[in-house]
Short mmCIF file of C-alpha atoms in Angstrom, two decimals:
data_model
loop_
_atom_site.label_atom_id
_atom_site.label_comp_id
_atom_site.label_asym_id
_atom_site.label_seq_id
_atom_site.Cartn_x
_atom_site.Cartn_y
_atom_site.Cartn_z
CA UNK A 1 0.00 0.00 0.00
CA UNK A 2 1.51 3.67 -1.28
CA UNK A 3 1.97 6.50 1.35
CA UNK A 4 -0.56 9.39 0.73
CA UNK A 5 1.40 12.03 -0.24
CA UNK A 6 2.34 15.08 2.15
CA UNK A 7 4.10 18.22 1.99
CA UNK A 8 5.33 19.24 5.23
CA UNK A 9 8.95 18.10 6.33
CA UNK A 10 10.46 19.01 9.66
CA UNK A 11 13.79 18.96 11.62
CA UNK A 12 14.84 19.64 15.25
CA UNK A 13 18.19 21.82 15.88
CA UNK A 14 19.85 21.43 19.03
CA UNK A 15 22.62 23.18 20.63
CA UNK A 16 24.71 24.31 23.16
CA UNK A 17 26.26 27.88 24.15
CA UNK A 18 28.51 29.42 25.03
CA UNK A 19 28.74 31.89 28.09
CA UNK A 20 27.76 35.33 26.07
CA UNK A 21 26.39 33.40 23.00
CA UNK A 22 22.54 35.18 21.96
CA UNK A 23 20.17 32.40 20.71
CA UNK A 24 19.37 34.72 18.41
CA UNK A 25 22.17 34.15 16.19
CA UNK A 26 21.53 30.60 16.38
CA UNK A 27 18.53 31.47 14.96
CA UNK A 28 19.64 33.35 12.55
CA UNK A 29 22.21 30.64 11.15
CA UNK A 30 19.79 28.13 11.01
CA UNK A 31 16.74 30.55 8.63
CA UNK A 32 19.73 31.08 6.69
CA UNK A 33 20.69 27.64 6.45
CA UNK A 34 17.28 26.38 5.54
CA UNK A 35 16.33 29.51 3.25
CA UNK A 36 19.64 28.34 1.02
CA UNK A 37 18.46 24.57 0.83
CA UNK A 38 14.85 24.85 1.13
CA UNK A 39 13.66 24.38 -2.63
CA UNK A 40 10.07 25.29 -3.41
CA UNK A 41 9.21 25.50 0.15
CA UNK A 42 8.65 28.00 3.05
CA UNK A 43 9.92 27.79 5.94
CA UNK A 44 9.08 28.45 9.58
CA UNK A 45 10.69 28.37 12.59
CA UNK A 46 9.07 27.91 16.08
CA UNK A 47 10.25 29.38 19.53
CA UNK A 48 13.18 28.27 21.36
CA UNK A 49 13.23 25.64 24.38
CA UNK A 50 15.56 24.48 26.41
CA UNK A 51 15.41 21.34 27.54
CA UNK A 52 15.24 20.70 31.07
CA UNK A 53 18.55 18.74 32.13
CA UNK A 54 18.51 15.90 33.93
CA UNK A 55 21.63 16.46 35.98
CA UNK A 56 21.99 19.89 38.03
CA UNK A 57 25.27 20.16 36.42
CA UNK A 58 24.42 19.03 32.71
CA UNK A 59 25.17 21.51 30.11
CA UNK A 60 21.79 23.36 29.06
CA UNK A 61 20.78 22.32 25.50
CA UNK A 62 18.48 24.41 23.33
CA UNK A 63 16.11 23.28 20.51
CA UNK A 64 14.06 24.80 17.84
CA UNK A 65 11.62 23.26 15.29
CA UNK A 66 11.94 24.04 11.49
CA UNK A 67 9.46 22.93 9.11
CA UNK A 68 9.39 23.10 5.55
CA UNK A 69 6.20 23.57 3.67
CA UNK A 70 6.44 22.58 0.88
CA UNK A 71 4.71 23.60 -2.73
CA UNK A 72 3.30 20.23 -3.54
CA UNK A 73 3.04 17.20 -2.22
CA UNK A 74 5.49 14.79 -2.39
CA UNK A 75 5.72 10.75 -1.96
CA UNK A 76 7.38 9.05 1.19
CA UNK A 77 10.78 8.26 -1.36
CA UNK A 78 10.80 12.11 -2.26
CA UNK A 79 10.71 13.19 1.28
CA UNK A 80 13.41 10.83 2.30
CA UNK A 81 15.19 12.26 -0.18
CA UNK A 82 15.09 15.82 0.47
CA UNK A 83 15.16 15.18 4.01
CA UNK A 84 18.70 13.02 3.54
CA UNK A 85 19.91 16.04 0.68
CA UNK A 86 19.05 18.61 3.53
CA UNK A 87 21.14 16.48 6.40
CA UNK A 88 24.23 16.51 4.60
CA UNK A 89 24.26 19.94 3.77
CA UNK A 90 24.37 20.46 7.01
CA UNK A 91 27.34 18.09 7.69
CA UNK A 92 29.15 20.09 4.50
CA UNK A 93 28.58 23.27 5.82
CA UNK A 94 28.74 23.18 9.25
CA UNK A 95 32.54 22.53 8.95
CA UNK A 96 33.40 24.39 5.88
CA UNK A 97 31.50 28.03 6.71
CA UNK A 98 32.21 27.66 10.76
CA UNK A 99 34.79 25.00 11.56
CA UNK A 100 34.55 24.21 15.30
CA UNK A 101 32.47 27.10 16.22
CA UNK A 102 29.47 26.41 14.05
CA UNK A 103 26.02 27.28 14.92
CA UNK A 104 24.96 23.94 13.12
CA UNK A 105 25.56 21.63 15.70
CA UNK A 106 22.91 18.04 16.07
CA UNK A 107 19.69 17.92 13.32
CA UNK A 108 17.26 15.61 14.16
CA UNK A 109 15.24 14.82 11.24
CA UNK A 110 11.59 13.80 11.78
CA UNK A 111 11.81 10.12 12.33
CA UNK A 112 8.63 9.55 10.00
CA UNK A 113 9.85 11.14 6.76
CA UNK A 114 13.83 11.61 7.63
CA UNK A 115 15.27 8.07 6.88
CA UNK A 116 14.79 5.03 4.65
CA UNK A 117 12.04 3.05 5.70
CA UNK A 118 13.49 -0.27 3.36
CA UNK A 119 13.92 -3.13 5.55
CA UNK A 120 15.70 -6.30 5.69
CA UNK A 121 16.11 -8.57 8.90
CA UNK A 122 20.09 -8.93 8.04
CA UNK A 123 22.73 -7.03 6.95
CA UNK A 124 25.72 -9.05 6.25
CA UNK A 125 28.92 -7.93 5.24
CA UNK A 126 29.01 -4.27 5.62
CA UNK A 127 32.13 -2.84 4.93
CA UNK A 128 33.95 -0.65 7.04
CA UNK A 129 37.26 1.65 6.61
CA UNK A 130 37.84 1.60 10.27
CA UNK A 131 36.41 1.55 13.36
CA UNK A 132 37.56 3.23 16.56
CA UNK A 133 36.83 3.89 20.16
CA UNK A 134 36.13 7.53 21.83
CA UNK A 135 34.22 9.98 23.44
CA UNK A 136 32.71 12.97 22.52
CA UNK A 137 34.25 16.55 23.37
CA UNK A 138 30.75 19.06 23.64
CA UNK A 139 28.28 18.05 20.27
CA UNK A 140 30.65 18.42 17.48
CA UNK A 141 34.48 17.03 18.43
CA UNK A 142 34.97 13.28 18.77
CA UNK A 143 38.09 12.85 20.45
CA UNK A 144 39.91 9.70 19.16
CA UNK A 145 41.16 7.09 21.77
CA UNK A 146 41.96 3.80 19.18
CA UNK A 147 41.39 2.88 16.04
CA UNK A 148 41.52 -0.47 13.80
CA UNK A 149 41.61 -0.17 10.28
CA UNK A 150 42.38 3.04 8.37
CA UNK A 151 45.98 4.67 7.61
CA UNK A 152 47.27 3.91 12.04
CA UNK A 153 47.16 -0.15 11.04
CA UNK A 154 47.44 0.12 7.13
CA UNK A 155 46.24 -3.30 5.23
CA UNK A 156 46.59 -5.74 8.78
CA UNK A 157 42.94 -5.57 9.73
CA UNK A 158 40.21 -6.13 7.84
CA UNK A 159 36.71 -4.52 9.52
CA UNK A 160 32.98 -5.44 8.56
CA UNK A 161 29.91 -5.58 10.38
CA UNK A 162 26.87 -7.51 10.51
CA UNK A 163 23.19 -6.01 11.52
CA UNK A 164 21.09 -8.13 13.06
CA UNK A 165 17.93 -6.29 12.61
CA UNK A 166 15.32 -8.90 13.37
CA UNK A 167 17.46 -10.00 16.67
CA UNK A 168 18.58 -6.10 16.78
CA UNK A 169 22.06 -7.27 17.08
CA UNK A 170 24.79 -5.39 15.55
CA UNK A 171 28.13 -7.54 15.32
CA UNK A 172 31.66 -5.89 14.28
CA UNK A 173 34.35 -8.47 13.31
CA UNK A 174 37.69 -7.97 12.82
CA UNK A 175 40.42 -10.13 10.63
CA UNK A 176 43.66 -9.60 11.54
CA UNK A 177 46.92 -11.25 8.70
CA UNK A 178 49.70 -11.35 10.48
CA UNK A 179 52.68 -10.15 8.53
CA UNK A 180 55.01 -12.46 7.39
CA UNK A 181 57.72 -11.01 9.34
CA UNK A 182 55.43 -12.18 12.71
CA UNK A 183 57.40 -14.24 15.20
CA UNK A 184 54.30 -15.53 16.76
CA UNK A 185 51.71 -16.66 14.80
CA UNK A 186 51.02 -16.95 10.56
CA UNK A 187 47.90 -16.42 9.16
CA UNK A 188 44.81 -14.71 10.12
CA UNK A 189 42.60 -14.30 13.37
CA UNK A 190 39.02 -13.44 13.60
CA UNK A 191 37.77 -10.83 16.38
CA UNK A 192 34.28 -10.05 17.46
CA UNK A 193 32.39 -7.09 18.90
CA UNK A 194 28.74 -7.90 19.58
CA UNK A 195 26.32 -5.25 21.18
CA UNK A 196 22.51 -5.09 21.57
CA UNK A 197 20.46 -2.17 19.87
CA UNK A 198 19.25 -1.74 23.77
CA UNK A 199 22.86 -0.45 24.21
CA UNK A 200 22.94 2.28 21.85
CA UNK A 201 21.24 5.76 23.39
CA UNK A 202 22.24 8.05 20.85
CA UNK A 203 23.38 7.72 17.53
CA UNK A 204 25.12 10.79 15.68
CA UNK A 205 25.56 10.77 12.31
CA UNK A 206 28.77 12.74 9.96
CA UNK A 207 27.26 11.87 6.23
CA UNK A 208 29.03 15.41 4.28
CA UNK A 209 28.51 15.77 0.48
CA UNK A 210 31.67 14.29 -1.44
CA UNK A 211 32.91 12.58 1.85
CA UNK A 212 33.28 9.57 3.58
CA UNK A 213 30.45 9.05 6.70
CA UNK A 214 30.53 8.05 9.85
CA UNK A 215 28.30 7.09 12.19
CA UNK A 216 29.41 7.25 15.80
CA UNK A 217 27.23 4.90 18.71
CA UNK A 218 27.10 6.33 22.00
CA UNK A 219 26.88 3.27 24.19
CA UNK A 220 25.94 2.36 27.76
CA UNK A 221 28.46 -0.28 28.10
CA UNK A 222 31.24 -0.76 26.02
CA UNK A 223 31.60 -4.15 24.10
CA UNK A 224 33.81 -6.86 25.38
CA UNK A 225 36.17 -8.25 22.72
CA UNK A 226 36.07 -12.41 21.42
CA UNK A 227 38.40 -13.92 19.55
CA UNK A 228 37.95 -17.19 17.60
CA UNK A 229 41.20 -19.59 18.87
CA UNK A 230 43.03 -21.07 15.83
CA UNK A 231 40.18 -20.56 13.22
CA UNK A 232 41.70 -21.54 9.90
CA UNK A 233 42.04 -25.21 11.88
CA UNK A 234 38.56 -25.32 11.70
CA UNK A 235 38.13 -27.09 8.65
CA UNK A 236 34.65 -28.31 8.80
CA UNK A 237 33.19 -24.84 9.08
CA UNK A 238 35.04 -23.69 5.97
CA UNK A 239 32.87 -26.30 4.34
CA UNK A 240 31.27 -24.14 0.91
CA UNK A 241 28.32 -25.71 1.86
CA UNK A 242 27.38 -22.63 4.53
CA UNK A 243 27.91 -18.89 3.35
CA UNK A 244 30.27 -16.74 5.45
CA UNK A 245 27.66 -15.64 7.87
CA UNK A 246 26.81 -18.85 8.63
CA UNK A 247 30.51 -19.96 9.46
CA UNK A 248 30.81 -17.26 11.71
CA UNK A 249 27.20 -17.75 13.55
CA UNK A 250 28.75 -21.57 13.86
CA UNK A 251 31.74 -20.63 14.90
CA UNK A 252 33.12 -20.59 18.62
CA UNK A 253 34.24 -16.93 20.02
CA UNK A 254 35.75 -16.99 23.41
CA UNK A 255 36.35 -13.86 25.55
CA UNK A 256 39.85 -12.21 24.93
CA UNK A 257 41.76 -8.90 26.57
CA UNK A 258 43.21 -8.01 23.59
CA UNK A 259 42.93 -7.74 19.86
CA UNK A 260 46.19 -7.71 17.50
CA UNK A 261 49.26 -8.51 17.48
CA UNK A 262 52.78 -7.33 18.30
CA UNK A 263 53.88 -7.67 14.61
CA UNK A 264 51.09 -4.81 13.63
CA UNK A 265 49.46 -3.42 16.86
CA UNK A 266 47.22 -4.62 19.91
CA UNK A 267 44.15 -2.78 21.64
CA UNK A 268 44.24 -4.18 24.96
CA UNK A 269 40.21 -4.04 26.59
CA UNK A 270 41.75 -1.86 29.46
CA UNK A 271 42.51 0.80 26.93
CA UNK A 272 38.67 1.24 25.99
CA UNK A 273 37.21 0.58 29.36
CA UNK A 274 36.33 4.59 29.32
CA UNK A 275 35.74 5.13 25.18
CA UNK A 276 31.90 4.85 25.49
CA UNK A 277 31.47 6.38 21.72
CA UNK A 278 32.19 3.68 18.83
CA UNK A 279 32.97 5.21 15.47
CA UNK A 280 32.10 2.70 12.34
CA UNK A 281 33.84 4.62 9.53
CA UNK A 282 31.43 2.86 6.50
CA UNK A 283 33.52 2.16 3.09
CA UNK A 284 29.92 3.44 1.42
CA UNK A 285 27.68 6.47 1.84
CA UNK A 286 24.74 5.02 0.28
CA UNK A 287 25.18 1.86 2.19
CA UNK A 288 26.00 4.03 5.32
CA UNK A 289 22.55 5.50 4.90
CA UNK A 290 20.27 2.77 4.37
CA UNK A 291 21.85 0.71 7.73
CA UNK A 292 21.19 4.17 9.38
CA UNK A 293 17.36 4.25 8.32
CA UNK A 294 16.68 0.58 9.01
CA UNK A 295 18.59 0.98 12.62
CA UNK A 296 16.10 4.09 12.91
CA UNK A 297 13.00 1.85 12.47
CA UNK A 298 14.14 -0.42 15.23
CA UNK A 299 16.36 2.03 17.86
CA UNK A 300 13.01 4.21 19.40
CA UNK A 301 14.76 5.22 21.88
CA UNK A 302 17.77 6.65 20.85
CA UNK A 303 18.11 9.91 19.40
CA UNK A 304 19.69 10.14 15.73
CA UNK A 305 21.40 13.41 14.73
CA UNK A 306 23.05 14.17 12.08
CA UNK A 307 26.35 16.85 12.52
CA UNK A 308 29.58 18.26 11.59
CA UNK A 309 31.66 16.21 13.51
CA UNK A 310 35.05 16.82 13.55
CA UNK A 311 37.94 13.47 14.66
CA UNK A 312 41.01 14.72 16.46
CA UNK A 313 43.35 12.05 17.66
CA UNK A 314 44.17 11.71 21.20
CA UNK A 315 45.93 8.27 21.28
CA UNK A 316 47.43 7.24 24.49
CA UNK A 317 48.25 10.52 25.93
CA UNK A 318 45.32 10.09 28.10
CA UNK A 319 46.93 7.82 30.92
CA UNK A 320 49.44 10.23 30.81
CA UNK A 321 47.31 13.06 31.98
CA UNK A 322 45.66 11.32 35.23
CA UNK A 323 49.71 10.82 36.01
CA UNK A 324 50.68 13.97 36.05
CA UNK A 325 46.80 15.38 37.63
CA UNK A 326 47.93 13.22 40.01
CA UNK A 327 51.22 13.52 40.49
CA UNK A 328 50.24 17.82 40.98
CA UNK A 329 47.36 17.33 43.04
CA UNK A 330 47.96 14.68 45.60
CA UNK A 331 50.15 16.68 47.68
CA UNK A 332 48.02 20.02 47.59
CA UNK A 333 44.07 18.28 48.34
CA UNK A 334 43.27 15.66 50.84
CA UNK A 335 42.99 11.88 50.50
CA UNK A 336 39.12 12.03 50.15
CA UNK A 337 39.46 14.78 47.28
CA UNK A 338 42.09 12.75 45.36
CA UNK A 339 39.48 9.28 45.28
CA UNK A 340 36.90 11.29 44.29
CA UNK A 341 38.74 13.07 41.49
CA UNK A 342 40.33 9.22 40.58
CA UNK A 343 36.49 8.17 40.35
CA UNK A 344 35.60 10.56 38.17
CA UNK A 345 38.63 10.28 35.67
CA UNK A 346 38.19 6.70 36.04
CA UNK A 347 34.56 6.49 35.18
CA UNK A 348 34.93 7.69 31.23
CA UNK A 349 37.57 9.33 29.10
CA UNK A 350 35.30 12.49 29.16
CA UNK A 351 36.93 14.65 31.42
CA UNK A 352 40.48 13.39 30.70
CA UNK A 353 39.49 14.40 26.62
CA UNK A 354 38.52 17.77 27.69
CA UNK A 355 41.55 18.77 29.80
CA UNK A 356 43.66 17.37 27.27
CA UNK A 357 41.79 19.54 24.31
CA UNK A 358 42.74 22.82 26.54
CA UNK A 359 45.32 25.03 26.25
CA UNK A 360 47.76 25.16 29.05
CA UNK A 361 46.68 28.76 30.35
CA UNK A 362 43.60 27.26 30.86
CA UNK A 363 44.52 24.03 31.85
CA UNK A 364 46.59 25.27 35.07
CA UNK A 365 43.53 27.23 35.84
CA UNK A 366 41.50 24.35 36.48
CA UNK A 367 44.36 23.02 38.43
CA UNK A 368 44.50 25.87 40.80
CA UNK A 369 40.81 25.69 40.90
CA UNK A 370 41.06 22.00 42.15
CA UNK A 371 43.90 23.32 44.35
CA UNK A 372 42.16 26.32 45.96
CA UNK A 373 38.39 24.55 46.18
CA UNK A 374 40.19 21.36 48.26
CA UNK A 375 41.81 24.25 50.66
CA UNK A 376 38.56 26.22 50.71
CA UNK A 377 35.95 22.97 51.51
CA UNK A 378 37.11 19.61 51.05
CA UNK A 379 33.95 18.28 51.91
CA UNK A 380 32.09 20.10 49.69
CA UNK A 381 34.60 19.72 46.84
CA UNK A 382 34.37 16.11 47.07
CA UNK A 383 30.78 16.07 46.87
CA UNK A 384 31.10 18.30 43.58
CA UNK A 385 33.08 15.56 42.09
CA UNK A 386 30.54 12.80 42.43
CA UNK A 387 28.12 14.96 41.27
CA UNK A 388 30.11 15.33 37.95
CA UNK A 389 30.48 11.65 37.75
CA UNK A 390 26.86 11.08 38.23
CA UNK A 391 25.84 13.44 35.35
CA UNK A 392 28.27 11.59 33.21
CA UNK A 393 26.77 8.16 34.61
CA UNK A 394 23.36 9.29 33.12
CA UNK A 395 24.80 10.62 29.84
CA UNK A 396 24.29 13.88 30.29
CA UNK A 397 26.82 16.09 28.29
CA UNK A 398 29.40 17.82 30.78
CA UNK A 399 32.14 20.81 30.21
CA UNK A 400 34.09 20.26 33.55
CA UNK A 401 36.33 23.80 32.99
CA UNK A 402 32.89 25.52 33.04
CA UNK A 403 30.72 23.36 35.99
CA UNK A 404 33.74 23.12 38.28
CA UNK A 405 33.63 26.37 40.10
CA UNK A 406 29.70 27.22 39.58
CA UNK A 407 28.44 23.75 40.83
CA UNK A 408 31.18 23.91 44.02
CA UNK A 409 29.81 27.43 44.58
CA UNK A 410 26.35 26.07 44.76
CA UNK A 411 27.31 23.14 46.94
CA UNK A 412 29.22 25.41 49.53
CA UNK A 413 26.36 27.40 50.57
CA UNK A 414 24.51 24.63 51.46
CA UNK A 415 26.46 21.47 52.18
CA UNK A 416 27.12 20.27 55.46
CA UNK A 417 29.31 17.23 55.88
CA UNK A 418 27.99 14.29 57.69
CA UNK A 419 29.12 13.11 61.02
CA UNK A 420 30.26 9.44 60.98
CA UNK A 421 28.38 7.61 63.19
CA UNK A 422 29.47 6.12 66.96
CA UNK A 423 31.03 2.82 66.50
CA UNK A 424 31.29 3.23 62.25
CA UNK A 425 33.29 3.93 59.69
CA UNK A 426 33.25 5.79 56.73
CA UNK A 427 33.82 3.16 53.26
CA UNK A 428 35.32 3.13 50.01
CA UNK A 429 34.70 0.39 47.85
CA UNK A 430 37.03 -0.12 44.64
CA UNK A 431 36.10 -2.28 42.11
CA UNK A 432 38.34 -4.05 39.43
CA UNK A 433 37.62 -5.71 36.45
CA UNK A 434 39.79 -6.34 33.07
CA UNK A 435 38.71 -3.60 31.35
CA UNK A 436 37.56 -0.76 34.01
CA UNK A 437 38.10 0.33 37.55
CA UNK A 438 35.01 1.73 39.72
CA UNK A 439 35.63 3.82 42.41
CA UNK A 440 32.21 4.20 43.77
CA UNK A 441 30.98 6.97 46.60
CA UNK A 442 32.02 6.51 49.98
CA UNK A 443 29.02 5.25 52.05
CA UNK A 444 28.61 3.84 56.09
CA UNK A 445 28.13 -0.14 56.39
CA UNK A 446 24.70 -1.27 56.15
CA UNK A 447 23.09 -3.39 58.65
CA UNK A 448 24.37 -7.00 59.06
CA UNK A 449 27.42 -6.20 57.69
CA UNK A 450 30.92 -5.30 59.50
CA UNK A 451 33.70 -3.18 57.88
CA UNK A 452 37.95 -3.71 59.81
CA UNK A 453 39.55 -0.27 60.02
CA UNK A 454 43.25 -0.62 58.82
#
């Protein structure tokens, strides 16, 4: 049965601001945007909201809705179409006109009309040109942790992915060759990454006219890595009886800590235990697009944005920031400062991405913030941390050089420590797993159970 007709499309803009920043010439950006791509079409632009945060200490996000009205009506198809055409403009020029400080930040297009509505219950064999692990620096900078595939590992790795849509499984695999030069192993070695559509809150998509696109999944949890032992000794499955998808649904993948090699390079699982942003770099636009609208039609949740996302490459300098943070601050704040600020660097990459991403003028500021707010209240700057870690726990979008010294102001006037009870002890609990390390709040012992002072 054909779609009636309609001739109304709409998008959502969404942004963030800077202190000073008038929405007003937000505004203005965006009628000029739409009044250069709009067609045979007018176009209207509602008031501003801001959406209420859910964290005290979330960034404030504004929206506006712009529809397009169009001349005539148009089919389903054509209003994909225009809606896609529209998106990556958007892409193109917010990073050719603005660069980092464009007003075109997220576009949400209207779920209905915005994507292709095509479906198939499996995608096999979707190419990719890399993938890599990261977080997200404010709406528009993805700050690069790893990567597999690309130009960093050359022609070692070999990355597609499978979509599960009827099982709303998406599953990244990995082939590694070994080089020939390898003192370890010969041949090749099959990696997994499975995650479940249930993971994914927020999908952002980079899809610019006359370049590649990338779609970046903000995750909950990230993956854990599986490895296939010794799979070209698996001779029955390579049987041409069973297509490749089938070998690899038949095939045994055990947890591993690492992916790679020494001969080329190795991700260990502890180096991604705080990327919670995976980056599938697709080998094909149109291919790119069509996953994109069929993950759409079963992802209700999420939200799906398209922007002008820009990749800068942090590598490994990251663990090399908490050393010296806390090689500056541990003599300067107290012991119940320094876990706090550990449990917060420890949760994600986040904060560690923005301080790095800083220049140094205003890097030492935040460090004599730290240092003057620990002298000042320790108490209360302690419970400032934990606040910032629980705004990142619920996905909330965070700049720390900005919420440091207006949420510790806030907490001073009315925080009062807590007096440890007669006969109990304050706890810290520290958790540690393969990947990640949990510092969580400190907290007195519960009923029934006892806690030794050392």
């Amino acid at each position: 049965m054909r779609s009636a007709p309609r001739n109304c499309l709409s998008f959502v803009c969404v942004w963030t601001q800077k202190p000073g920043d008038n929405s007003e010439s937000f505004l203005a950006a965006y009628r000029e945007f739409f009044e250069a791509h709009k067609g045979q079409a007018t176009v209207t632009i509602d008031h501003v909201q801001q959406k209420l945060p859910r964290d005290s200490c979330a960034d404030p996000l504004w929206q506006v809705r712009c529809k397009l009205q169009l001349d005539s009506s148009l089919s389903l198809n054509q209003l994909e179409s225009l809606s896609t055409d529209i998106a990556r403009q958007w892409c193109t020029a917010g990073r050719s006109s603005f660069g980092l400080c464009s007003p075109l930040q997220w576009l949400q297009p209207d779920r209905r009309h915005g994507f292709w509505h095509g479906f198939f219950a499996v995608e096999t064999n979707i190419k990719m040109r890399s993938i890599s692990f990261g977080t997200f620096a404010g709406l528009n900078l993805f700050a690069e942790r790893h990567c597999i595939g690309g130009q960093s590992t050359h022609d070692d790795y070999c990355v597609d992915c499978t979509f599960k849509h009827g099982e709303r499984i998406l599953q990244v695999f990995v082939e590694l060759t070994h080089r020939s030069t390898c003192e370890v192993k010969q041949g090749k070695e099959l990696y997994q990454l499975s995650m479940h559509y249930s993971n994914i809150f927020r999908v952002v998509v980079h899809d610019p006219v006359g370049g590649p696109t990338d779609v970046f999944l903000h995750l909950h949890t990230v993956p854990l890595f599986r490895r296939v032992p010794d799979i070209w000794e698996c001779h029955s499955l390579n049987s041409s009886r069973w297509t490749r998808q089938t070998r690899r649904d038949r095939m045994n993948f055990q947890r591993t800590l690492q992916i790679g090699c020494a001969c080329c390079s190795v991700l260990k699982s502890e180096d991604v235990g705080g990327c919670f942003v995976v980056k599938l770099g697709f080998s094909d636009s149109h291919e790119a697009r069509r996953t994109v609208g069929r993950l759409s039609r079963k992802c209700k949740r999420p939200w799906f944005e398209f922007a002008p996302v820009s990749t800068h490459t942090v590598g490994r300098d990251a663990d090399g920031l908490r050393q010296r943070l806390c090689e500056r601050l541990e003599p300067q704040i107290g012991f119940a400062c320094c876990y706090a600020l550990n449990a917060l660097l420890q949760k994600s990459d986040d904060i560690a991405m923005q301080l790095m991403l800083l220049m140094s003028e205003q890097f030492d500021a935040v460090l004599r913030d730290l240092e003057s707010f620990a002298a000042q209240n320790e108490s209360a700057l302690e419970v400032t941390l934990f606040t910032i870690k629980t705004a990142l726990e619920n996905h909330s979008i965070v700049t720390f050089c900005t919420v440091l010294p207006t949420l510790f102001a806030r907490i001073c006037r009315t925080h009062v420590p807590s007096p440890v009870p007669r006969g109990s002890c304050l706890v810290r609990r520290v958790f540690v797993t393969p990947s990640h390390i949990f510092y969580m709040p400190p907290c007195y012992p519960c009923r029934k159970q006892s806690a030794s002072q050392v």
